[in-house]
Amino acid sequence: MPARTGEQFLSGLASDNRKLWFDGELVEDVTAHPQFAGAAKAMAELFDAQYADPDIHLMPSPADGKPVHITHIIPKTKDDLRNRQAAIRAWAEMSAGTRGRTPDYLNVTIACFAGRADVLAKHGQEEGAKNIQAYHALVRDSDLSTTHVLVNPQVDRSVTEDKQAGGEVAMKKIAETEHGIVVHGAKMLATLAPYSDELIVYPGYLLPEGADNYAVSFAIPMDTPGLSFLCRDSYARVADPHDYPLSTKFDEQDAVAIFDNVEVPWDRVFVSGDVTAYNAMQIEANWRAHIIHQAMTRAWTKLDFGFGLAHMISETTGVNTFGHVQEKLGEIWHYAEMTRSGIVSAVEGAKPDEGGIITPDERSFIALRGLMPKWTPRVSELIQLIGGGGFMATPSAKDMRGPMREYIDKYYQAKGADAEERIRLFRLAWDFVGSELAGRNELYERFYLGDSFRMTSLAYELAPKEKHEALVKSFLSKMEL
Ligand SMILES: Cc1cc2nc3c(=O)[nH]c(=O)nc-3n(C[C@H](O)[C@H](O)[C@H](O)COP(=O)(O)OP(=O)(O)OC[C@H]3O[C@@H](n4cnc5c(N)ncnc54)[C@H](O)[C@@H]3O)c2cc1C
């Protein structure tokens, strides 16, 4: 099957038997449920965009030449990276960068692991290597939407998984059968769970020696027996899109995944209880460089949007005449521009890795990974500081259509916009920085790629230091007595 349309995507979601729990009920059909339908429809628009803009989104499948999304590409040239980036950007623009887990996120990940399947084979997972390649082809050619779970529940972060609650909480392999492996336990968060066809588990962080039972990687359909998902509160607003332009469409949901003796068929197992192969899968396949390429392209889009919002707000109310507001606007632009520059630098500096896969130069990506969890919340703060109380002076669509309209037109106008335009702009901005969804999105930015504290320490650890030391030493040598 080639790339799917939105309608095909929705009918796939509606027809499966996933166990998705929300607020005490089992959701029968996410496409029809009031809290989920808006985001399902917005997801479908991503699929339709493939055919609306095929030059950006589609490439011929290497299997049969049929059109498939370009983010499935196993990149061999810098142009492959640039083309993949253009599609990531185009999808990100559809939600102002507020959806972190559009399918490209995992398309890039799965392509990365499949492109370097040799890493698994080298570490004794020959079958896993074949399986990840077959899985990549399946996801690509069937245009599947995937979610993933990497992190274990927060029982006690100060000890290893096996010491937490007697080793009974974090998901682990508990048996092997003729048909596959059996896993049991929970994983903390699966963003996009209601809107995915498949769940994939792979190494997000490295495991210590001896943790082999936890070192499993596999993929299964969302309605696999024994698998259930427990959703958080919904931040989707069932409202007029005028009032909540983002919350009516872009709540991706985050759900805890519970595996109750789930049997994973052998042909879906990539790593079967082997710490060495598990850790190598992440490090030697250069996943970090590829996933940050996706992540920073999305973040760049969001920062561009944030700058656009802040600039338009400041022009509307005339506050961009003040020096300190200009400084705040400039600060947002810095973040957007440094992100763009970091992406250009990583792509221009890309080189083929040991497996012949072109791999972005990850130095700027490692820096951005530590900085972005600080920059995006700061941008929200800056937009609030620029907009002030105006975010609270935003009558609803019903007010706009009601008897108060005459007053609204007079008392809500601004220097740069009539009342309706001003209200629309401020409502959009509030949904970006202040609504429940915006709060969740801020938490997402702080944590989804690991927290800034640990990622910045890691950056120090990974930083090549010889050149820097040599610079200092050349001065020290001239200071000898
Ligand atoms: C909105 C949202 C969506 C997410 N979606 C997904 C998803 O789809 N799939 C997925 O797999 N994960 C997802 N995550 C989880 C994400 O990967 C984790 O939040 C992240 O890895 C941090 O882990 P944690 O949340 O367990 O925080 P913790 O690791 O418990 O950290 C909490 C605090 O303790 C500190 N801390 C913890 N351990 C240490 C340590 N060893 N040394 C020093 N400090 C430490 C941290 O710095 C932090 O300040 C999502 C998270 C959020 C917030």
mmCIF file of N, CA, C and O in Angstrom, residues 251-337:
data_model
loop_
_atom_site.group_PDB
_atom_site.id
_atom_site.type_symbol
_atom_site.label_atom_id
_atom_site.label_comp_id
_atom_site.label_asym_id
_atom_site.label_seq_id
_atom_site.Cartn_x
_atom_site.Cartn_y
_atom_site.Cartn_z
ATOM 1 N N ASP A 251 -3.911 18.089 20.801
ATOM 2 C CA ASP A 251 -3.512 17.351 22.007
ATOM 3 C C ASP A 251 -3.177 15.915 21.607
ATOM 4 O O ASP A 251 -4.068 15.107 21.347
ATOM 5 N N GLU A 252 -1.894 15.593 21.630
ATOM 6 C CA GLU A 252 -1.447 14.260 21.168
ATOM 7 C C GLU A 252 -1.727 13.163 22.190
ATOM 8 O O GLU A 252 -1.611 11.995 21.880
ATOM 9 N N GLN A 253 -2.022 13.535 23.430
ATOM 10 C CA GLN A 253 -2.211 12.601 24.542
ATOM 11 C C GLN A 253 -0.899 11.914 24.947
ATOM 12 O O GLN A 253 -0.005 11.737 24.144
ATOM 13 N N ASP A 254 -0.849 11.535 26.201
ATOM 14 C CA ASP A 254 0.287 10.777 26.737
ATOM 15 C C ASP A 254 -0.328 9.693 27.618
ATOM 16 O O ASP A 254 -1.158 10.006 28.483
ATOM 17 N N ALA A 255 0.053 8.452 27.400
ATOM 18 C CA ALA A 255 -0.579 7.362 28.147
ATOM 19 C C ALA A 255 0.482 6.426 28.717
ATOM 20 O O ALA A 255 1.533 6.207 28.096
ATOM 21 N N VAL A 256 0.199 5.879 29.892
ATOM 22 C CA VAL A 256 1.077 4.845 30.464
ATOM 23 C C VAL A 256 0.751 3.529 29.753
ATOM 24 O O VAL A 256 -0.422 3.208 29.529
ATOM 25 N N ALA A 257 1.791 2.801 29.370
ATOM 26 C CA ALA A 257 1.589 1.517 28.675
ATOM 27 C C ALA A 257 1.756 0.372 29.674
ATOM 28 O O ALA A 257 2.775 0.298 30.372
ATOM 29 N N ILE A 258 0.749 -0.491 29.748
ATOM 30 C CA ILE A 258 0.793 -1.626 30.682
ATOM 31 C C ILE A 258 0.819 -2.922 29.870
ATOM 32 O O ILE A 258 -0.053 -3.141 29.013
ATOM 33 N N PHE A 259 1.848 -3.708 30.132
ATOM 34 C CA PHE A 259 2.036 -4.975 29.414
ATOM 35 C C PHE A 259 1.707 -6.103 30.384
ATOM 36 O O PHE A 259 2.446 -6.320 31.348
ATOM 37 N N ASP A 260 0.604 -6.799 30.155
ATOM 38 C CA ASP A 260 0.226 -7.904 31.035
ATOM 39 C C ASP A 260 0.498 -9.220 30.299
ATOM 40 O O ASP A 260 -0.324 -9.684 29.510
ATOM 41 N N ASN A 261 1.669 -9.782 30.535
ATOM 42 C CA ASN A 261 2.074 -11.024 29.852
ATOM 43 C C ASN A 261 1.861 -10.927 28.347
ATOM 44 O O ASN A 261 1.182 -11.762 27.751
ATOM 45 N N VAL A 262 2.418 -9.910 27.760
ATOM 46 C CA VAL A 262 2.257 -9.693 26.318
ATOM 47 C C VAL A 262 3.267 -10.560 25.557
ATOM 48 O O VAL A 262 4.468 -10.519 25.837
ATOM 49 N N GLU A 263 2.751 -11.331 24.624
ATOM 50 C CA GLU A 263 3.645 -12.162 23.809
ATOM 51 C C GLU A 263 4.001 -11.388 22.535
ATOM 52 O O GLU A 263 3.120 -10.983 21.780
ATOM 53 N N VAL A 264 5.303 -11.187 22.357
ATOM 54 C CA VAL A 264 5.788 -10.477 21.163
ATOM 55 C C VAL A 264 6.303 -11.530 20.190
ATOM 56 O O VAL A 264 7.230 -12.273 20.523
ATOM 57 N N PRO A 265 5.713 -11.628 18.990
ATOM 58 C CA PRO A 265 6.167 -12.665 18.049
ATOM 59 C C PRO A 265 7.651 -12.495 17.692
ATOM 60 O O PRO A 265 8.143 -11.367 17.622
ATOM 61 N N TRP A 266 8.305 -13.607 17.445
ATOM 62 C CA TRP A 266 9.756 -13.557 17.170
ATOM 63 C C TRP A 266 10.093 -12.599 16.036
ATOM 64 O O TRP A 266 11.114 -11.909 16.087
ATOM 65 N N ASP A 267 9.224 -12.528 15.016
ATOM 66 C CA ASP A 267 9.597 -11.670 13.880
ATOM 67 C C ASP A 267 9.436 -10.183 14.181
ATOM 68 O O ASP A 267 9.740 -9.342 13.343
ATOM 69 N N ARG A 268 8.960 -9.872 15.413
ATOM 70 C CA ARG A 268 8.871 -8.464 15.818
ATOM 71 C C ARG A 268 9.878 -8.122 16.926
ATOM 72 O O ARG A 268 9.812 -7.047 17.506
ATOM 73 N N VAL A 269 10.761 -9.058 17.222
ATOM 74 C CA VAL A 269 11.753 -8.821 18.282
ATOM 75 C C VAL A 269 13.051 -8.330 17.628
ATOM 76 O O VAL A 269 13.559 -8.957 16.701
ATOM 77 N N PHE A 270 13.580 -7.225 18.142
ATOM 78 C CA PHE A 270 14.841 -6.680 17.606
ATOM 79 C C PHE A 270 16.010 -6.987 18.546
ATOM 80 O O PHE A 270 17.102 -7.309 18.113
ATOM 81 N N VAL A 271 15.767 -6.863 19.845
ATOM 82 C CA VAL A 271 16.770 -7.260 20.837
ATOM 83 C C VAL A 271 16.046 -8.073 21.899
ATOM 84 O O VAL A 271 15.024 -7.636 22.433
ATOM 85 N N SER A 272 16.596 -9.238 22.200
ATOM 86 C CA SER A 272 15.900 -10.129 23.117
ATOM 87 C C SER A 272 16.720 -10.369 24.379
ATOM 88 O O SER A 272 17.386 -11.389 24.511
ATOM 89 N N GLY A 273 16.734 -9.374 25.269
ATOM 90 C CA GLY A 273 17.378 -9.582 26.561
ATOM 91 C C GLY A 273 18.885 -9.610 26.478
ATOM 92 O O GLY A 273 19.512 -10.574 26.927
ATOM 93 N N ASP A 274 19.487 -8.556 25.934
ATOM 94 C CA ASP A 274 20.941 -8.510 25.773
ATOM 95 C C ASP A 274 21.395 -7.054 25.903
ATOM 96 O O ASP A 274 21.198 -6.248 24.991
ATOM 97 N N VAL A 275 21.995 -6.737 27.053
ATOM 98 C CA VAL A 275 22.378 -5.345 27.326
ATOM 99 C C VAL A 275 23.365 -4.807 26.291
ATOM 100 O O VAL A 275 23.248 -3.662 25.844
ATOM 101 N N THR A 276 24.317 -5.622 25.889
ATOM 102 C CA THR A 276 25.342 -5.128 24.966
ATOM 103 C C THR A 276 24.712 -4.711 23.640
ATOM 104 O O THR A 276 24.974 -3.615 23.118
ATOM 105 N N ALA A 277 23.864 -5.579 23.103
ATOM 106 C CA ALA A 277 23.221 -5.253 21.821
ATOM 107 C C ALA A 277 22.273 -4.067 21.975
ATOM 108 O O ALA A 277 22.187 -3.191 21.103
ATOM 109 N N TYR A 278 21.574 -4.035 23.103
ATOM 110 C CA TYR A 278 20.609 -2.976 23.382
ATOM 111 C C TYR A 278 21.319 -1.608 23.394
ATOM 112 O O TYR A 278 20.906 -0.665 22.718
ATOM 113 N N ASN A 279 22.389 -1.521 24.160
ATOM 114 C CA ASN A 279 23.100 -0.245 24.245
ATOM 115 C C ASN A 279 23.738 0.124 22.906
ATOM 116 O O ASN A 279 23.732 1.293 22.503
ATOM 117 N N ALA A 280 24.266 -0.894 22.213
ATOM 118 C CA ALA A 280 24.909 -0.618 20.916
ATOM 119 C C ALA A 280 23.896 -0.083 19.905
ATOM 120 O O ALA A 280 24.217 0.766 19.075
ATOM 121 N N MET A 281 22.671 -0.586 19.992
ATOM 122 C CA MET A 281 21.632 -0.174 19.043
ATOM 123 C C MET A 281 21.500 1.353 19.053
ATOM 124 O O MET A 281 21.360 1.994 18.017
ATOM 125 N N GLN A 282 21.567 1.942 20.230
ATOM 126 C CA GLN A 282 21.420 3.392 20.297
ATOM 127 C C GLN A 282 22.701 4.122 19.885
ATOM 128 O O GLN A 282 22.680 5.029 19.065
ATOM 129 N N ILE A 283 23.818 3.690 20.455
ATOM 130 C CA ILE A 283 25.068 4.444 20.266
ATOM 131 C C ILE A 283 25.660 4.214 18.876
ATOM 132 O O ILE A 283 25.956 5.163 18.138
ATOM 133 N N GLU A 284 25.804 2.946 18.491
ATOM 134 C CA GLU A 284 26.531 2.664 17.241
ATOM 135 C C GLU A 284 25.690 2.950 16.002
ATOM 136 O O GLU A 284 26.226 3.123 14.906
ATOM 137 N N ALA A 285 24.365 3.012 16.167
ATOM 138 C CA ALA A 285 23.520 3.318 15.002
ATOM 139 C C ALA A 285 23.371 4.830 14.799
ATOM 140 O O ALA A 285 22.678 5.268 13.883
ATOM 141 N N ASN A 286 24.003 5.612 15.682
ATOM 142 C CA ASN A 286 23.945 7.085 15.573
ATOM 143 C C ASN A 286 22.528 7.635 15.666
ATOM 144 O O ASN A 286 22.189 8.628 15.016
ATOM 145 N N TRP A 287 21.720 7.001 16.490
ATOM 146 C CA TRP A 287 20.332 7.445 16.643
ATOM 147 C C TRP A 287 20.260 8.901 17.089
ATOM 148 O O TRP A 287 19.420 9.662 16.627
ATOM 149 N N ARG A 288 21.168 9.266 18.002
ATOM 150 C CA ARG A 288 21.123 10.626 18.555
ATOM 151 C C ARG A 288 21.157 11.674 17.441
ATOM 152 O O ARG A 288 20.356 12.598 17.419
ATOM 153 N N ALA A 289 22.077 11.508 16.513
ATOM 154 C CA ALA A 289 22.215 12.516 15.443
ATOM 155 C C ALA A 289 20.953 12.581 14.588
ATOM 156 O O ALA A 289 20.518 13.660 14.178
ATOM 157 N N HIS A 290 20.355 11.429 14.317
ATOM 158 C CA HIS A 290 19.178 11.430 13.435
ATOM 159 C C HIS A 290 17.938 11.956 14.146
ATOM 160 O O HIS A 290 17.190 12.749 13.589
ATOM 161 N N ILE A 291 17.737 11.535 15.386
ATOM 162 C CA ILE A 291 16.508 11.971 16.050
ATOM 163 C C ILE A 291 16.586 13.462 16.380
ATOM 164 O O ILE A 291 15.574 14.178 16.331
ATOM 165 N N ILE A 292 17.780 13.941 16.683
ATOM 166 C CA ILE A 292 17.850 15.379 16.989
ATOM 167 C C ILE A 292 17.653 16.194 15.707
ATOM 168 O O ILE A 292 17.164 17.325 15.757
ATOM 169 N N HIS A 293 17.980 15.617 14.565
ATOM 170 C CA HIS A 293 17.687 16.305 13.301
ATOM 171 C C HIS A 293 16.180 16.540 13.186
ATOM 172 O O HIS A 293 15.720 17.647 12.881
ATOM 173 N N GLN A 294 15.414 15.498 13.470
ATOM 174 C CA GLN A 294 13.949 15.660 13.438
ATOM 175 C C GLN A 294 13.514 16.661 14.515
ATOM 176 O O GLN A 294 12.742 17.592 14.254
ATOM 177 N N ALA A 295 14.023 16.445 15.733
ATOM 178 C CA ALA A 295 13.537 17.217 16.881
ATOM 179 C C ALA A 295 13.852 18.706 16.736
ATOM 180 O O ALA A 295 13.014 19.559 17.048
ATOM 181 N N MET A 296 15.045 19.025 16.251
ATOM 182 C CA MET A 296 15.407 20.446 16.150
ATOM 183 C C MET A 296 14.721 21.119 14.956
ATOM 184 O O MET A 296 14.474 22.317 14.983
ATOM 185 N N THR A 297 14.410 20.340 13.939
ATOM 186 C CA THR A 297 13.658 20.929 12.823
ATOM 187 C C THR A 297 12.263 21.328 13.312
ATOM 188 O O THR A 297 11.757 22.409 13.001
ATOM 189 N N ARG A 298 11.672 20.465 14.116
ATOM 190 C CA ARG A 298 10.354 20.791 14.690
ATOM 191 C C ARG A 298 10.478 21.977 15.659
ATOM 192 O O ARG A 298 9.670 22.915 15.638
ATOM 193 N N ALA A 299 11.511 21.966 16.494
ATOM 194 C CA ALA A 299 11.682 23.052 17.471
ATOM 195 C C ALA A 299 11.921 24.386 16.760
ATOM 196 O O ALA A 299 11.400 25.431 17.179
ATOM 197 N N TRP A 300 12.691 24.355 15.694
ATOM 198 C CA TRP A 300 12.964 25.565 14.901
ATOM 199 C C TRP A 300 11.643 26.159 14.381
ATOM 200 O O TRP A 300 11.411 27.378 14.469
ATOM 201 N N THR A 301 10.774 25.287 13.890
ATOM 202 C CA THR A 301 9.471 25.745 13.403
ATOM 203 C C THR A 301 8.692 26.419 14.539
ATOM 204 O O THR A 301 8.083 27.473 14.358
ATOM 205 N N LYS A 302 8.750 25.807 15.706
ATOM 206 C CA LYS A 302 8.008 26.348 16.852
ATOM 207 C C LYS A 302 8.596 27.703 17.282
ATOM 208 O O LYS A 302 7.859 28.634 17.627
ATOM 209 N N LEU A 303 9.901 27.806 17.238
ATOM 210 C CA LEU A 303 10.540 29.067 17.613
ATOM 211 C C LEU A 303 10.224 30.159 16.586
ATOM 212 O O LEU A 303 9.982 31.315 16.949
ATOM 213 N N ASP A 304 10.222 29.792 15.311
ATOM 214 C CA ASP A 304 9.847 30.763 14.272
ATOM 215 C C ASP A 304 8.431 31.266 14.517
ATOM 216 O O ASP A 304 8.133 32.451 14.399
ATOM 217 N N PHE A 305 7.560 30.333 14.860
ATOM 218 C CA PHE A 305 6.168 30.698 15.113
ATOM 219 C C PHE A 305 6.092 31.613 16.351
ATOM 220 O O PHE A 305 5.388 32.625 16.346
ATOM 221 N N GLY A 306 6.825 31.251 17.391
ATOM 222 C CA GLY A 306 6.838 32.056 18.617
ATOM 223 C C GLY A 306 7.323 33.463 18.340
ATOM 224 O O GLY A 306 6.768 34.456 18.855
ATOM 225 N N PHE A 307 8.351 33.583 17.496
ATOM 226 C CA PHE A 307 8.851 34.913 17.153
ATOM 227 C C PHE A 307 7.783 35.691 16.381
ATOM 228 O O PHE A 307 7.535 36.878 16.648
ATOM 229 N N GLY A 308 7.141 35.008 15.435
ATOM 230 C CA GLY A 308 6.078 35.664 14.654
ATOM 231 C C GLY A 308 4.963 36.163 15.562
ATOM 232 O O GLY A 308 4.483 37.297 15.415
ATOM 233 N N LEU A 309 4.569 35.327 16.504
ATOM 234 C CA LEU A 309 3.497 35.722 17.439
ATOM 235 C C LEU A 309 3.920 36.942 18.257
ATOM 236 O O LEU A 309 3.166 37.916 18.374
ATOM 237 N N ALA A 310 5.108 36.860 18.844
ATOM 238 C CA ALA A 310 5.575 37.932 19.721
ATOM 239 C C ALA A 310 5.685 39.243 18.949
ATOM 240 O O ALA A 310 5.261 40.310 19.422
ATOM 241 N N HIS A 311 6.224 39.161 17.749
ATOM 242 C CA HIS A 311 6.383 40.351 16.911
ATOM 243 C C HIS A 311 5.012 40.962 16.587
ATOM 244 O O HIS A 311 4.801 42.170 16.723
ATOM 245 N N MET A 312 4.069 40.108 16.201
ATOM 246 C CA MET A 312 2.751 40.636 15.811
ATOM 247 C C MET A 312 2.004 41.217 17.013
ATOM 248 O O MET A 312 1.340 42.242 16.902
ATOM 249 N N ILE A 313 2.152 40.575 18.166
ATOM 250 C CA ILE A 313 1.518 41.125 19.376
ATOM 251 C C ILE A 313 2.096 42.507 19.671
ATOM 252 O O ILE A 313 1.369 43.465 19.937
ATOM 253 N N SER A 314 3.419 42.597 19.588
ATOM 254 C CA SER A 314 4.069 43.863 19.957
ATOM 255 C C SER A 314 3.706 44.979 18.982
ATOM 256 O O SER A 314 3.563 46.133 19.376
ATOM 257 N N GLU A 315 3.534 44.624 17.710
ATOM 258 C CA GLU A 315 3.117 45.645 16.737
ATOM 259 C C GLU A 315 1.670 46.044 16.974
ATOM 260 O O GLU A 315 1.316 47.221 16.852
ATOM 261 N N THR A 316 0.851 45.052 17.318
ATOM 262 C CA THR A 316 -0.574 45.322 17.506
ATOM 263 C C THR A 316 -0.805 46.324 18.626
ATOM 264 O O THR A 316 -1.623 47.228 18.502
ATOM 265 N N THR A 317 -0.071 46.157 19.720
ATOM 266 C CA THR A 317 -0.309 47.055 20.861
ATOM 267 C C THR A 317 0.734 48.166 20.952
ATOM 268 O O THR A 317 0.758 48.918 21.933
ATOM 269 N N GLY A 318 1.612 48.236 19.986
ATOM 270 C CA GLY A 318 2.581 49.335 19.940
ATOM 271 C C GLY A 318 3.710 49.223 20.947
ATOM 272 O O GLY A 318 4.497 50.158 21.111
ATOM 273 N N VAL A 319 3.856 48.052 21.614
ATOM 274 C CA VAL A 319 4.897 47.975 22.647
ATOM 275 C C VAL A 319 6.290 47.751 22.048
ATOM 276 O O VAL A 319 7.294 47.863 22.765
ATOM 277 N N ASN A 320 6.340 47.457 20.736
ATOM 278 C CA ASN A 320 7.677 47.262 20.152
ATOM 279 C C ASN A 320 8.432 48.583 19.986
ATOM 280 O O ASN A 320 9.541 48.617 19.477
ATOM 281 N N THR A 321 7.836 49.662 20.460
ATOM 282 C CA THR A 321 8.569 50.943 20.474
ATOM 283 C C THR A 321 9.467 51.029 21.710
ATOM 284 O O THR A 321 10.318 51.915 21.791
ATOM 285 N N PHE A 322 9.269 50.125 22.682
ATOM 286 C CA PHE A 322 10.064 50.195 23.912
ATOM 287 C C PHE A 322 11.321 49.326 23.786
ATOM 288 O O PHE A 322 11.261 48.186 23.314
ATOM 289 N N GLY A 323 12.429 49.887 24.249
ATOM 290 C CA GLY A 323 13.711 49.192 24.109
ATOM 291 C C GLY A 323 13.717 47.807 24.736
ATOM 292 O O GLY A 323 14.207 46.839 24.140
ATOM 293 N N HIS A 324 13.159 47.673 25.922
ATOM 294 C CA HIS A 324 13.264 46.365 26.586
ATOM 295 C C HIS A 324 12.377 45.328 25.896
ATOM 296 O O HIS A 324 12.688 44.136 25.917
ATOM 297 N N VAL A 325 11.289 45.799 25.243
ATOM 298 C CA VAL A 325 10.456 44.846 24.497
ATOM 299 C C VAL A 325 11.219 44.404 23.239
ATOM 300 O O VAL A 325 11.215 43.219 22.863
ATOM 301 N N GLN A 326 11.900 45.350 22.612
ATOM 302 C CA GLN A 326 12.723 44.989 21.436
ATOM 303 C C GLN A 326 13.778 43.960 21.835
ATOM 304 O O GLN A 326 14.065 43.028 21.090
ATOM 305 N N GLU A 327 14.328 44.126 23.029
ATOM 306 C CA GLU A 327 15.335 43.167 23.479
ATOM 307 C C GLU A 327 14.707 41.773 23.619
ATOM 308 O O GLU A 327 15.302 40.757 23.237
ATOM 309 N N LYS A 328 13.491 41.746 24.164
ATOM 310 C CA LYS A 328 12.806 40.449 24.342
ATOM 311 C C LYS A 328 12.523 39.812 22.983
ATOM 312 O O LYS A 328 12.687 38.602 22.780
ATOM 313 N N LEU A 329 12.099 40.644 22.021
ATOM 314 C CA LEU A 329 11.828 40.124 20.672
ATOM 315 C C LEU A 329 13.124 39.596 20.043
ATOM 316 O O LEU A 329 13.156 38.530 19.424
ATOM 317 N N GLY A 330 14.187 40.380 20.246
ATOM 318 C CA GLY A 330 15.488 39.952 19.707
ATOM 319 C C GLY A 330 15.932 38.635 20.320
ATOM 320 O O GLY A 330 16.495 37.768 19.638
ATOM 321 N N GLU A 331 15.653 38.471 21.611
ATOM 322 C CA GLU A 331 16.058 37.225 22.289
ATOM 323 C C GLU A 331 15.352 36.013 21.654
ATOM 324 O O GLU A 331 15.980 34.981 21.401
ATOM 325 N N ILE A 332 14.069 36.175 21.361
ATOM 326 C CA ILE A 332 13.353 35.048 20.732
ATOM 327 C C ILE A 332 13.964 34.760 19.356
ATOM 328 O O ILE A 332 14.179 33.607 18.981
ATOM 329 N N TRP A 333 14.240 35.826 18.632
ATOM 330 C CA TRP A 333 14.829 35.633 17.292
ATOM 331 C C TRP A 333 16.185 34.925 17.399
ATOM 332 O O TRP A 333 16.509 34.056 16.583
ATOM 333 N N HIS A 334 16.959 35.274 18.432
ATOM 334 C CA HIS A 334 18.251 34.583 18.625
ATOM 335 C C HIS A 334 18.046 33.071 18.668
ATOM 336 O O HIS A 334 18.782 32.305 18.054
ATOM 337 N N TYR A 335 17.058 32.651 19.471
ATOM 338 C CA TYR A 335 16.852 31.217 19.656
ATOM 339 C C TYR A 335 16.485 30.547 18.328
ATOM 340 O O TYR A 335 16.999 29.474 17.996
ATOM 341 N N ALA A 336 15.576 31.203 17.597
ATOM 342 C CA ALA A 336 15.153 30.622 16.314
ATOM 343 C C ALA A 336 16.337 30.545 15.354
ATOM 344 O O ALA A 336 16.563 29.523 14.682
ATOM 345 N N GLU A 337 17.108 31.611 15.327
ATOM 346 C CA GLU A 337 18.207 31.677 14.361
ATOM 347 C C GLU A 337 19.353 30.735 14.741
ATOM 348 O O GLU A 337 19.960 30.089 13.876
#
